[in-house]
């Protein structure tokens, strides 16, 4: 069940991405020819008003077929109609006329030559495979020469159509995160959830359920203030004041322990969580701020992909699906946050200036605007070859990482120090009280959160849902 919900969520992200391309293309009169969730061969398809809608069998994305993505070239005639011309060689003269018109960039003559060739092909005796191939080829050439062809449209229209896909994913990320703030996110409080055995907290007499209101007589209005007071002690005994059963109690002095791995002093307790919700306007503001910081963190992670540590953070669709499935188990809010994170990642990845990604098409359109003339077809082909090679490399790195993690019993997606951080926060604004970084790991069904909070050290948070509330900027 969890896996089905995870797959449905990822399919939804693909759907809204492609819907962005689709509806903006319709708005600027580039009538799409196909709208697919996942890649062909099609499992289900239907044709409505000349547009083919379908669900593919390869769950690696989706696509919207927009007419005339590239300027037709003379070589396209052989590519699209070669089989038919082999069976009807007497059409060679008309095919050559079409090639010459395309080579000379005489589009009106090319359309006339294509119409002549279409009529002649209609009279030719062709095998069924050649006929089907010719029909597809004629449609492709028609699209390339049509007035609504992508390559013939204004640059702003092309950029609008291409940006719409990642733009919708970005918008969804903000809306989804805002929704989690309205619903309520688990945030850390001043209350004690559990005590680490044989720690300073044990020696002080701290108990689960206590609310820490002061350290060394100084009031603590947030969890962050508690952590700050502990660090300021430099290992000297501290006196903690708590509220227990409605009574204010000053506990025995106790000495924080220095955790060498973290380079911090810890007292040895796990804070309790409370759900905190916000109003709609405040939620959108927080979501926008959070999205900005996560965007920076993802950008930094992308910059480290070609380093040893960076490569280990790459996940494929397998890892993303498994992480989403695990998030379902921790409740709707955590699942929605994971979907928002994946949607944001999808948007940023697609905006990389590499063909055939969306960012590559935007970059090429801007370059043509600067040059004030179209780029040659060969330039698109060379850039596409480089981009496809890089995308495939990332895919296989992610696939290899996921297989390795699954064998070790680890969750394929981890929020690592220096990239994306989990925030267990009283207030989820960047730098707000109660936020601290750490690392999420799922081992044999148990979620572990190793944290640098200055209080309890690297302790497991047993099956504790956490809030993906911010990124660590330091």
Short mmCIF file of C-alpha atoms in Angstrom, two decimals:
data_model
loop_
_atom_site.label_atom_id
_atom_site.label_comp_id
_atom_site.label_asym_id
_atom_site.label_seq_id
_atom_site.Cartn_x
_atom_site.Cartn_y
_atom_site.Cartn_z
CA UNK A 1 0.00 0.00 0.00
CA UNK A 2 2.77 2.42 0.92
CA UNK A 3 4.56 1.66 -2.35
CA UNK A 4 1.38 2.28 -4.36
CA UNK A 5 0.87 5.65 -2.66
CA UNK A 6 4.52 6.56 -3.30
CA UNK A 7 4.25 5.67 -7.00
CA UNK A 8 1.00 7.63 -7.28
CA UNK A 9 2.72 10.65 -5.75
CA UNK A 10 5.62 10.49 -8.20
CA UNK A 11 3.19 10.04 -11.11
CA UNK A 12 1.36 13.14 -9.90
CA UNK A 13 4.59 15.16 -9.98
CA UNK A 14 5.21 14.00 -13.56
CA UNK A 15 1.60 14.81 -14.46
CA UNK A 16 1.73 18.41 -13.22
CA UNK A 17 5.14 18.94 -14.85
CA UNK A 18 3.89 17.84 -18.26
CA UNK A 19 0.58 19.65 -17.74
CA UNK A 20 2.55 22.86 -17.31
CA UNK A 21 4.16 22.41 -20.72
CA UNK A 22 0.86 21.29 -22.27
CA UNK A 23 -1.45 24.10 -21.18
CA UNK A 24 1.04 26.90 -21.79
CA UNK A 25 1.72 25.47 -25.27
CA UNK A 26 -2.02 25.62 -25.96
CA UNK A 27 -2.16 29.17 -24.61
CA UNK A 28 0.54 30.41 -27.03
CA UNK A 29 -0.91 28.40 -29.96
CA UNK A 30 1.70 25.65 -30.19
CA UNK A 31 -0.90 22.88 -30.29
CA UNK A 32 0.68 19.74 -28.76
CA UNK A 33 0.34 16.42 -30.58
CA UNK A 34 0.82 14.09 -27.59
CA UNK A 35 0.54 14.14 -23.79
CA UNK A 36 2.08 11.15 -22.00
CA UNK A 37 2.62 10.17 -18.38
CA UNK A 38 5.69 7.89 -18.45
CA UNK A 39 7.34 6.88 -21.72
CA UNK A 40 6.00 4.60 -24.51
CA UNK A 41 5.17 1.91 -25.39
CA UNK A 42 1.72 2.95 -24.27
CA UNK A 43 -0.29 0.92 -21.80
CA UNK A 44 -3.38 3.03 -22.45
CA UNK A 45 -3.97 5.74 -25.04
CA UNK A 46 -6.77 7.70 -26.63
CA UNK A 47 -7.08 10.50 -29.19
CA UNK A 48 -9.19 13.57 -28.45
CA UNK A 49 -9.42 16.58 -30.78
CA UNK A 50 -6.30 15.48 -32.65
CA UNK A 51 -4.19 15.08 -29.48
CA UNK A 52 -3.03 11.66 -28.31
CA UNK A 53 -3.19 11.12 -24.56
CA UNK A 54 -1.53 8.10 -23.00
CA UNK A 55 0.12 6.36 -20.07
CA UNK A 56 3.44 4.77 -20.94
CA UNK A 57 5.03 1.61 -19.57
CA UNK A 58 8.45 3.08 -18.71
CA UNK A 59 8.19 5.10 -15.46
CA UNK A 60 11.14 7.41 -16.05
CA UNK A 61 9.25 10.63 -16.69
CA UNK A 62 6.76 11.84 -19.25
CA UNK A 63 6.58 14.06 -22.30
CA UNK A 64 4.49 16.46 -24.32
CA UNK A 65 5.11 16.37 -28.06
CA UNK A 66 5.16 19.94 -29.32
CA UNK A 67 5.19 20.42 -33.10
CA UNK A 68 8.40 21.40 -34.85
CA UNK A 69 10.90 21.45 -32.01
CA UNK A 70 13.67 21.81 -34.60
CA UNK A 71 13.98 23.46 -37.99
CA UNK A 72 13.47 20.79 -40.71
CA UNK A 73 16.71 19.81 -42.47
CA UNK A 74 17.25 18.17 -45.88
CA UNK A 75 18.36 14.97 -44.15
CA UNK A 76 14.95 14.67 -42.50
CA UNK A 77 13.42 13.69 -45.84
CA UNK A 78 15.51 10.51 -45.97
CA UNK A 79 15.06 9.90 -42.26
CA UNK A 80 11.27 10.09 -42.35
CA UNK A 81 10.48 8.90 -45.88
CA UNK A 82 13.45 6.70 -46.75
CA UNK A 83 11.53 3.40 -46.62
CA UNK A 84 8.77 4.70 -48.88
CA UNK A 85 11.28 6.16 -51.34
CA UNK A 86 13.03 2.78 -51.55
CA UNK A 87 9.76 1.13 -52.61
CA UNK A 88 8.82 4.01 -54.94
CA UNK A 89 12.11 5.29 -56.40
CA UNK A 90 10.22 7.26 -59.05
CA UNK A 91 9.43 9.80 -56.28
CA UNK A 92 13.10 10.71 -55.98
CA UNK A 93 12.73 13.90 -58.05
CA UNK A 94 10.00 15.30 -55.82
CA UNK A 95 11.97 14.35 -52.73
CA UNK A 96 15.01 16.21 -54.10
CA UNK A 97 12.87 19.30 -54.73
CA UNK A 98 11.81 19.24 -51.08
CA UNK A 99 15.43 18.86 -49.94
CA UNK A 100 16.56 21.82 -52.04
CA UNK A 101 13.81 24.04 -50.66
CA UNK A 102 14.77 23.12 -47.10
CA UNK A 103 18.46 23.67 -47.79
CA UNK A 104 17.74 27.12 -49.25
CA UNK A 105 15.43 27.98 -46.33
CA UNK A 106 12.53 28.63 -48.72
CA UNK A 107 9.72 27.47 -46.46
CA UNK A 108 6.83 28.33 -48.80
CA UNK A 109 8.45 26.31 -51.57
CA UNK A 110 9.14 23.51 -49.09
CA UNK A 111 5.46 23.34 -48.14
CA UNK A 112 4.45 23.18 -51.80
CA UNK A 113 7.02 20.47 -52.49
CA UNK A 114 5.80 18.51 -49.46
CA UNK A 115 2.18 18.72 -50.70
CA UNK A 116 3.27 17.40 -54.11
CA UNK A 117 5.18 14.57 -52.49
CA UNK A 118 2.20 13.71 -50.28
CA UNK A 119 -0.13 13.41 -53.27
CA UNK A 120 2.38 11.22 -55.09
CA UNK A 121 2.86 8.99 -52.06
CA UNK A 122 -0.92 8.60 -51.89
CA UNK A 123 -0.89 7.13 -55.40
CA UNK A 124 2.16 4.92 -54.81
CA UNK A 125 1.84 1.20 -54.10
CA UNK A 126 3.58 0.73 -50.77
CA UNK A 127 3.75 -2.07 -48.23
CA UNK A 128 1.89 -1.54 -44.97
CA UNK A 129 5.09 -0.85 -42.97
CA UNK A 130 6.28 1.64 -45.60
CA UNK A 131 2.85 3.32 -45.68
CA UNK A 132 2.78 3.71 -41.90
CA UNK A 133 6.34 5.03 -41.92
CA UNK A 134 5.50 7.52 -44.67
CA UNK A 135 2.40 8.75 -42.82
CA UNK A 136 4.46 9.37 -39.67
CA UNK A 137 7.17 11.09 -41.68
CA UNK A 138 4.71 13.39 -43.45
CA UNK A 139 3.22 14.39 -40.10
CA UNK A 140 6.69 15.20 -38.74
CA UNK A 141 7.57 17.31 -41.77
CA UNK A 142 4.17 19.03 -41.63
CA UNK A 143 4.76 19.90 -37.99
CA UNK A 144 8.20 21.30 -38.74
CA UNK A 145 6.84 23.57 -41.48
CA UNK A 146 3.62 24.58 -39.73
CA UNK A 147 2.97 28.11 -38.49
CA UNK A 148 2.67 26.84 -34.90
CA UNK A 149 6.04 25.05 -34.97
CA UNK A 150 8.11 25.57 -31.83
CA UNK A 151 11.24 26.68 -33.68
CA UNK A 152 9.29 29.36 -35.59
CA UNK A 153 7.69 30.88 -32.48
CA UNK A 154 8.90 33.96 -30.63
CA UNK A 155 11.64 33.32 -28.08
CA UNK A 156 9.44 34.40 -25.17
CA UNK A 157 6.80 31.86 -26.18
CA UNK A 158 9.37 29.07 -26.38
CA UNK A 159 10.81 29.94 -22.98
CA UNK A 160 7.31 30.18 -21.46
CA UNK A 161 6.36 26.72 -22.73
CA UNK A 162 9.59 25.10 -21.57
CA UNK A 163 9.77 26.84 -18.18
CA UNK A 164 6.15 26.00 -17.40
CA UNK A 165 7.02 22.39 -16.53
CA UNK A 166 9.63 23.03 -13.82
CA UNK A 167 7.73 26.17 -12.85
CA UNK A 168 4.68 24.12 -11.87
CA UNK A 169 6.90 21.75 -9.86
CA UNK A 170 8.38 24.74 -8.04
CA UNK A 171 4.91 26.14 -7.35
CA UNK A 172 3.71 22.78 -6.03
CA UNK A 173 6.70 22.58 -3.68
CA UNK A 174 5.80 25.95 -2.13
CA UNK A 175 2.08 25.12 -1.87
CA UNK A 176 2.76 21.66 -0.41
CA UNK A 177 5.15 23.04 2.20
CA UNK A 178 2.70 25.79 3.07
CA UNK A 179 0.02 23.14 3.54
CA UNK A 180 2.20 21.26 6.02
CA UNK A 181 2.60 24.43 8.08
CA UNK A 182 -1.17 24.99 8.06
CA UNK A 183 -1.80 21.35 9.06
CA UNK A 184 0.93 21.43 11.68
CA UNK A 185 4.51 20.18 11.73
CA UNK A 186 6.23 18.26 14.53
CA UNK A 187 8.47 20.81 16.24
CA UNK A 188 10.86 20.44 19.14
CA UNK A 189 9.87 21.90 22.51
CA UNK A 190 11.47 22.68 25.87
CA UNK A 191 9.85 19.59 27.37
CA UNK A 192 11.87 16.43 27.97
CA UNK A 193 10.93 13.39 25.90
CA UNK A 194 13.45 10.84 27.19
CA UNK A 195 16.69 10.66 29.15
CA UNK A 196 20.02 9.21 28.04
CA UNK A 197 21.22 6.69 30.68
CA UNK A 198 24.31 7.57 32.74
CA UNK A 199 24.30 11.17 31.54
CA UNK A 200 24.38 14.60 33.12
CA UNK A 201 20.61 14.73 32.77
CA UNK A 202 20.33 11.53 34.84
CA UNK A 203 22.63 12.93 37.53
CA UNK A 204 20.59 16.13 37.72
CA UNK A 205 17.35 14.20 38.26
CA UNK A 206 15.77 15.35 35.00
CA UNK A 207 12.63 13.33 34.13
CA UNK A 208 10.53 12.82 30.98
CA UNK A 209 7.73 15.37 30.97
CA UNK A 210 9.77 18.09 32.69
CA UNK A 211 9.74 21.49 31.00
CA UNK A 212 13.08 23.31 31.20
CA UNK A 213 12.45 26.97 32.01
CA UNK A 214 15.94 28.12 33.09
CA UNK A 215 19.61 27.13 33.05
CA UNK A 216 21.87 28.65 35.73
CA UNK A 217 19.05 31.01 36.62
CA UNK A 218 18.77 32.39 33.09
CA UNK A 219 15.32 31.91 31.49
CA UNK A 220 15.12 29.61 28.46
CA UNK A 221 12.21 30.38 26.17
CA UNK A 222 13.20 27.90 23.47
CA UNK A 223 15.11 24.68 22.93
CA UNK A 224 17.83 26.67 21.17
CA UNK A 225 18.31 28.76 24.29
CA UNK A 226 18.77 25.58 26.35
CA UNK A 227 21.44 24.33 23.94
CA UNK A 228 23.19 27.71 23.98
CA UNK A 229 23.33 27.76 27.79
CA UNK A 230 24.79 24.24 27.85
CA UNK A 231 27.53 25.22 25.39
CA UNK A 232 28.29 28.35 27.41
CA UNK A 233 29.02 26.22 30.49
CA UNK A 234 32.21 24.80 28.89
CA UNK A 235 31.72 21.63 30.90
CA UNK A 236 31.25 23.28 34.29
CA UNK A 237 28.31 22.10 36.44
CA UNK A 238 25.00 23.71 35.55
CA UNK A 239 21.76 24.00 37.50
CA UNK A 240 18.58 23.34 35.53
CA UNK A 241 15.18 24.70 36.57
CA UNK A 242 12.11 22.78 35.42
CA UNK A 243 8.35 22.86 35.78
CA UNK A 244 7.09 19.44 36.96
CA UNK A 245 3.44 18.75 37.71
CA UNK A 246 2.82 22.49 37.90
CA UNK A 247 5.63 23.13 40.37
CA UNK A 248 8.87 24.98 39.68
CA UNK A 249 11.86 22.86 40.76
CA UNK A 250 15.60 23.59 40.75
CA UNK A 251 17.48 20.33 40.04
CA UNK A 252 20.85 19.16 41.35
CA UNK A 253 23.90 20.69 39.63
CA UNK A 254 25.27 18.40 36.90
CA UNK A 255 28.20 18.53 34.52
CA UNK A 256 27.59 18.39 30.72
CA UNK A 257 29.60 15.79 28.84
CA UNK A 258 31.90 16.81 25.97
CA UNK A 259 31.11 14.78 22.84
CA UNK A 260 34.40 14.57 20.96
CA UNK A 261 32.88 13.46 17.65
CA UNK A 262 30.73 16.59 17.57
CA UNK A 263 33.02 18.93 19.46
CA UNK A 264 30.07 19.98 21.64
CA UNK A 265 28.86 19.67 25.23
CA UNK A 266 25.74 17.57 25.78
CA UNK A 267 23.53 17.07 28.83
CA UNK A 268 21.90 13.87 27.62
CA UNK A 269 18.17 14.18 26.98
CA UNK A 270 15.82 14.04 24.01
CA UNK A 271 13.30 16.88 23.75
CA UNK A 272 9.61 16.18 23.24
CA UNK A 273 7.72 17.18 20.12
CA UNK A 274 4.57 19.22 19.68
CA UNK A 275 2.59 19.90 16.53
CA UNK A 276 2.57 23.56 15.64
CA UNK A 277 0.41 25.10 12.92
CA UNK A 278 0.41 28.55 11.31
CA UNK A 279 -2.00 30.79 9.46
CA UNK A 280 -2.18 30.67 5.63
CA UNK A 281 -0.20 33.87 5.00
CA UNK A 282 2.50 32.97 7.52
CA UNK A 283 2.63 29.42 6.14
CA UNK A 284 3.27 30.63 2.59
CA UNK A 285 5.96 33.01 3.81
CA UNK A 286 7.70 30.22 5.70
CA UNK A 287 7.31 27.86 2.75
CA UNK A 288 8.87 30.40 0.37
CA UNK A 289 11.82 30.98 2.71
CA UNK A 290 12.30 27.26 3.22
CA UNK A 291 12.10 26.60 -0.53
CA UNK A 292 14.81 29.19 -1.13
CA UNK A 293 17.20 27.61 1.34
CA UNK A 294 16.51 24.08 0.12
CA UNK A 295 17.15 25.32 -3.43
CA UNK A 296 20.57 26.61 -2.37
CA UNK A 297 21.33 23.30 -0.67
CA UNK A 298 20.29 21.29 -3.74
CA UNK A 299 22.42 23.55 -5.92
CA UNK A 300 25.40 22.95 -3.65
CA UNK A 301 24.74 19.21 -3.81
CA UNK A 302 24.63 19.30 -7.61
CA UNK A 303 27.97 21.09 -7.57
CA UNK A 304 29.45 18.22 -5.56
CA UNK A 305 28.13 15.44 -7.77
CA UNK A 306 31.52 14.87 -9.37
CA UNK A 307 33.29 14.53 -6.02
CA UNK A 308 33.50 11.27 -4.11
CA UNK A 309 31.13 12.35 -1.34
CA UNK A 310 28.77 14.06 -3.76
CA UNK A 311 28.35 10.98 -5.94
CA UNK A 312 27.17 8.97 -2.94
CA UNK A 313 24.20 11.32 -2.50
CA UNK A 314 22.75 10.69 -5.97
CA UNK A 315 19.58 8.54 -6.09
CA UNK A 316 17.70 7.04 -9.02
CA UNK A 317 13.95 6.58 -9.38
CA UNK A 318 14.31 3.42 -7.25
CA UNK A 319 15.72 5.32 -4.30
CA UNK A 320 13.23 8.15 -4.67
CA UNK A 321 10.32 5.69 -4.77
CA UNK A 322 11.53 3.79 -1.71
CA UNK A 323 12.11 6.99 0.25
CA UNK A 324 8.60 8.17 -0.65
CA UNK A 325 7.19 4.81 0.42
CA UNK A 326 8.94 5.08 3.79
CA UNK A 327 7.68 8.64 4.23
CA UNK A 328 4.08 7.40 3.85
CA UNK A 329 4.59 5.30 6.99
CA UNK A 330 5.38 8.44 9.02
CA UNK A 331 2.14 10.17 8.15
CA UNK A 332 0.65 12.53 5.61
CA UNK A 333 2.63 15.61 6.66
CA UNK A 334 6.03 13.94 6.31
CA UNK A 335 4.95 12.37 2.99
CA UNK A 336 3.81 15.76 1.69
CA UNK A 337 7.14 17.29 2.70
CA UNK A 338 9.03 14.54 0.86
CA UNK A 339 6.88 15.09 -2.24
CA UNK A 340 7.63 18.82 -2.05
CA UNK A 341 11.35 18.09 -1.80
CA UNK A 342 11.23 15.72 -4.78
CA UNK A 343 9.17 18.21 -6.79
CA UNK A 344 11.70 20.96 -6.08
CA UNK A 345 14.57 18.64 -7.02
CA UNK A 346 12.77 17.73 -10.25
CA UNK A 347 12.36 21.41 -11.11
CA UNK A 348 16.00 22.28 -10.47
CA UNK A 349 17.36 19.22 -12.28
CA UNK A 350 15.25 20.03 -15.33
CA UNK A 351 16.54 23.61 -15.33
CA UNK A 352 20.15 22.51 -15.77
CA UNK A 353 21.40 24.01 -19.08
CA UNK A 354 21.76 20.62 -20.75
CA UNK A 355 19.83 19.29 -23.72
CA UNK A 356 17.44 17.51 -23.77
CA UNK A 357 16.49 18.93 -20.34
CA UNK A 358 14.20 21.96 -20.15
CA UNK A 359 17.07 24.20 -19.10
CA UNK A 360 18.97 23.23 -22.23
CA UNK A 361 16.11 24.32 -24.48
CA UNK A 362 15.82 27.61 -22.58
CA UNK A 363 19.58 28.20 -22.93
CA UNK A 364 19.47 27.50 -26.67
CA UNK A 365 16.53 29.88 -27.15
CA UNK A 366 18.38 32.63 -25.29
CA UNK A 367 21.49 31.98 -27.36
CA UNK A 368 19.48 32.30 -30.56
CA UNK A 369 18.01 35.56 -29.26
CA UNK A 370 21.51 36.92 -28.65
CA UNK A 371 22.75 35.74 -32.07
CA UNK A 372 19.55 37.00 -33.74
CA UNK A 373 19.46 33.91 -35.91
CA UNK A 374 18.73 30.22 -35.38
CA UNK A 375 21.47 27.82 -34.37
CA UNK A 376 22.35 25.15 -36.91
CA UNK A 377 20.79 21.74 -36.44
CA UNK A 378 24.25 20.26 -35.86
CA UNK A 379 24.70 22.44 -32.77
CA UNK A 380 21.55 21.01 -31.22
CA UNK A 381 22.68 17.48 -32.01
CA UNK A 382 26.14 17.98 -30.46
CA UNK A 383 24.78 19.62 -27.29
CA UNK A 384 22.14 16.90 -27.01
CA UNK A 385 24.76 14.16 -27.23
CA UNK A 386 26.73 15.72 -24.36
CA UNK A 387 23.60 16.30 -22.26
CA UNK A 388 22.25 12.79 -22.77
CA UNK A 389 25.61 11.32 -21.79
CA UNK A 390 25.66 13.33 -18.55
CA UNK A 391 22.05 12.49 -17.70
CA UNK A 392 22.67 8.77 -18.30
CA UNK A 393 25.79 8.95 -16.16
CA UNK A 394 23.80 10.47 -13.28
CA UNK A 395 21.12 7.81 -13.70
CA UNK A 396 23.58 4.93 -13.48
CA UNK A 397 25.43 6.53 -10.54
CA UNK A 398 22.12 6.85 -8.71
CA UNK A 399 21.09 3.31 -9.61
CA UNK A 400 24.40 1.94 -8.37
CA UNK A 401 24.09 3.89 -5.12
CA UNK A 402 20.55 2.65 -4.53
CA UNK A 403 21.47 -0.98 -5.11
CA UNK A 404 24.40 -0.63 -2.72
CA UNK A 405 22.24 0.99 -0.03
CA UNK A 406 19.49 -1.60 -0.36
CA UNK A 407 22.04 -4.38 0.11
CA UNK A 408 23.24 -2.68 3.29
CA UNK A 409 19.71 -2.25 4.59
CA UNK A 410 19.83 1.55 4.44
CA UNK A 411 17.25 3.95 3.08
CA UNK A 412 18.29 4.98 -0.47
CA UNK A 413 17.72 8.68 0.28
CA UNK A 414 19.55 10.28 3.21
CA UNK A 415 19.66 13.87 4.34
CA UNK A 416 23.36 14.37 4.84
CA UNK A 417 25.37 16.95 6.74
CA UNK A 418 26.50 19.66 4.34
CA UNK A 419 23.57 19.15 1.98
CA UNK A 420 19.93 18.82 2.97
CA UNK A 421 19.35 18.80 6.70
CA UNK A 422 16.46 17.69 8.82
CA UNK A 423 15.29 20.37 11.22
CA UNK A 424 13.59 19.49 14.45
CA UNK A 425 12.59 23.01 15.22
CA UNK A 426 10.43 25.03 17.52
CA UNK A 427 10.31 27.73 14.89
CA UNK A 428 11.09 26.78 11.29
CA UNK A 429 12.39 30.10 10.07
CA UNK A 430 16.06 29.87 9.00
CA UNK A 431 18.15 30.42 12.09
CA UNK A 432 15.14 30.12 14.34
CA UNK A 433 15.38 28.82 17.90
CA UNK A 434 15.28 25.08 18.21
CA UNK A 435 16.74 24.14 14.83
CA UNK A 436 19.64 21.76 14.58
CA UNK A 437 21.20 19.72 11.77
CA UNK A 438 21.66 15.98 11.50
CA UNK A 439 21.27 12.88 9.37
CA UNK A 440 18.29 10.61 8.71
CA UNK A 441 18.84 6.89 8.25
CA UNK A 442 16.35 4.04 8.06
CA UNK A 443 17.73 0.72 9.32
CA UNK A 444 15.44 -2.29 9.41
CA UNK A 445 12.35 -0.12 9.57
CA UNK A 446 13.54 2.21 12.33
CA UNK A 447 14.15 5.88 11.56
CA UNK A 448 17.35 7.16 13.17
CA UNK A 449 18.22 10.82 13.48
CA UNK A 450 21.83 11.59 14.44
CA UNK A 451 21.88 15.19 15.54
CA UNK A 452 24.28 17.95 16.52
CA UNK A 453 21.94 19.54 19.05
CA UNK A 454 24.41 20.02 21.90
CA UNK A 455 22.05 18.22 24.25
CA UNK A 456 21.74 14.51 23.65
CA UNK A 457 24.42 13.63 21.07
CA UNK A 458 23.99 10.98 18.38
CA UNK A 459 20.97 9.21 19.84
CA UNK A 460 18.29 7.34 17.82
CA UNK A 461 14.89 8.95 17.59
CA UNK A 462 12.92 5.72 17.47
CA UNK A 463 10.27 5.97 14.74
CA UNK A 464 10.00 9.69 15.33
CA UNK A 465 8.54 11.63 12.35
CA UNK A 466 10.68 14.66 11.67
CA UNK A 467 10.06 17.94 9.93
CA UNK A 468 12.08 18.72 6.82
CA UNK A 469 11.92 22.32 7.79
CA UNK A 470 15.12 24.00 6.70
CA UNK A 471 18.65 23.61 5.46
CA UNK A 472 21.85 24.23 7.37
CA UNK A 473 23.74 27.15 5.92
CA UNK A 474 26.97 26.62 7.86
#
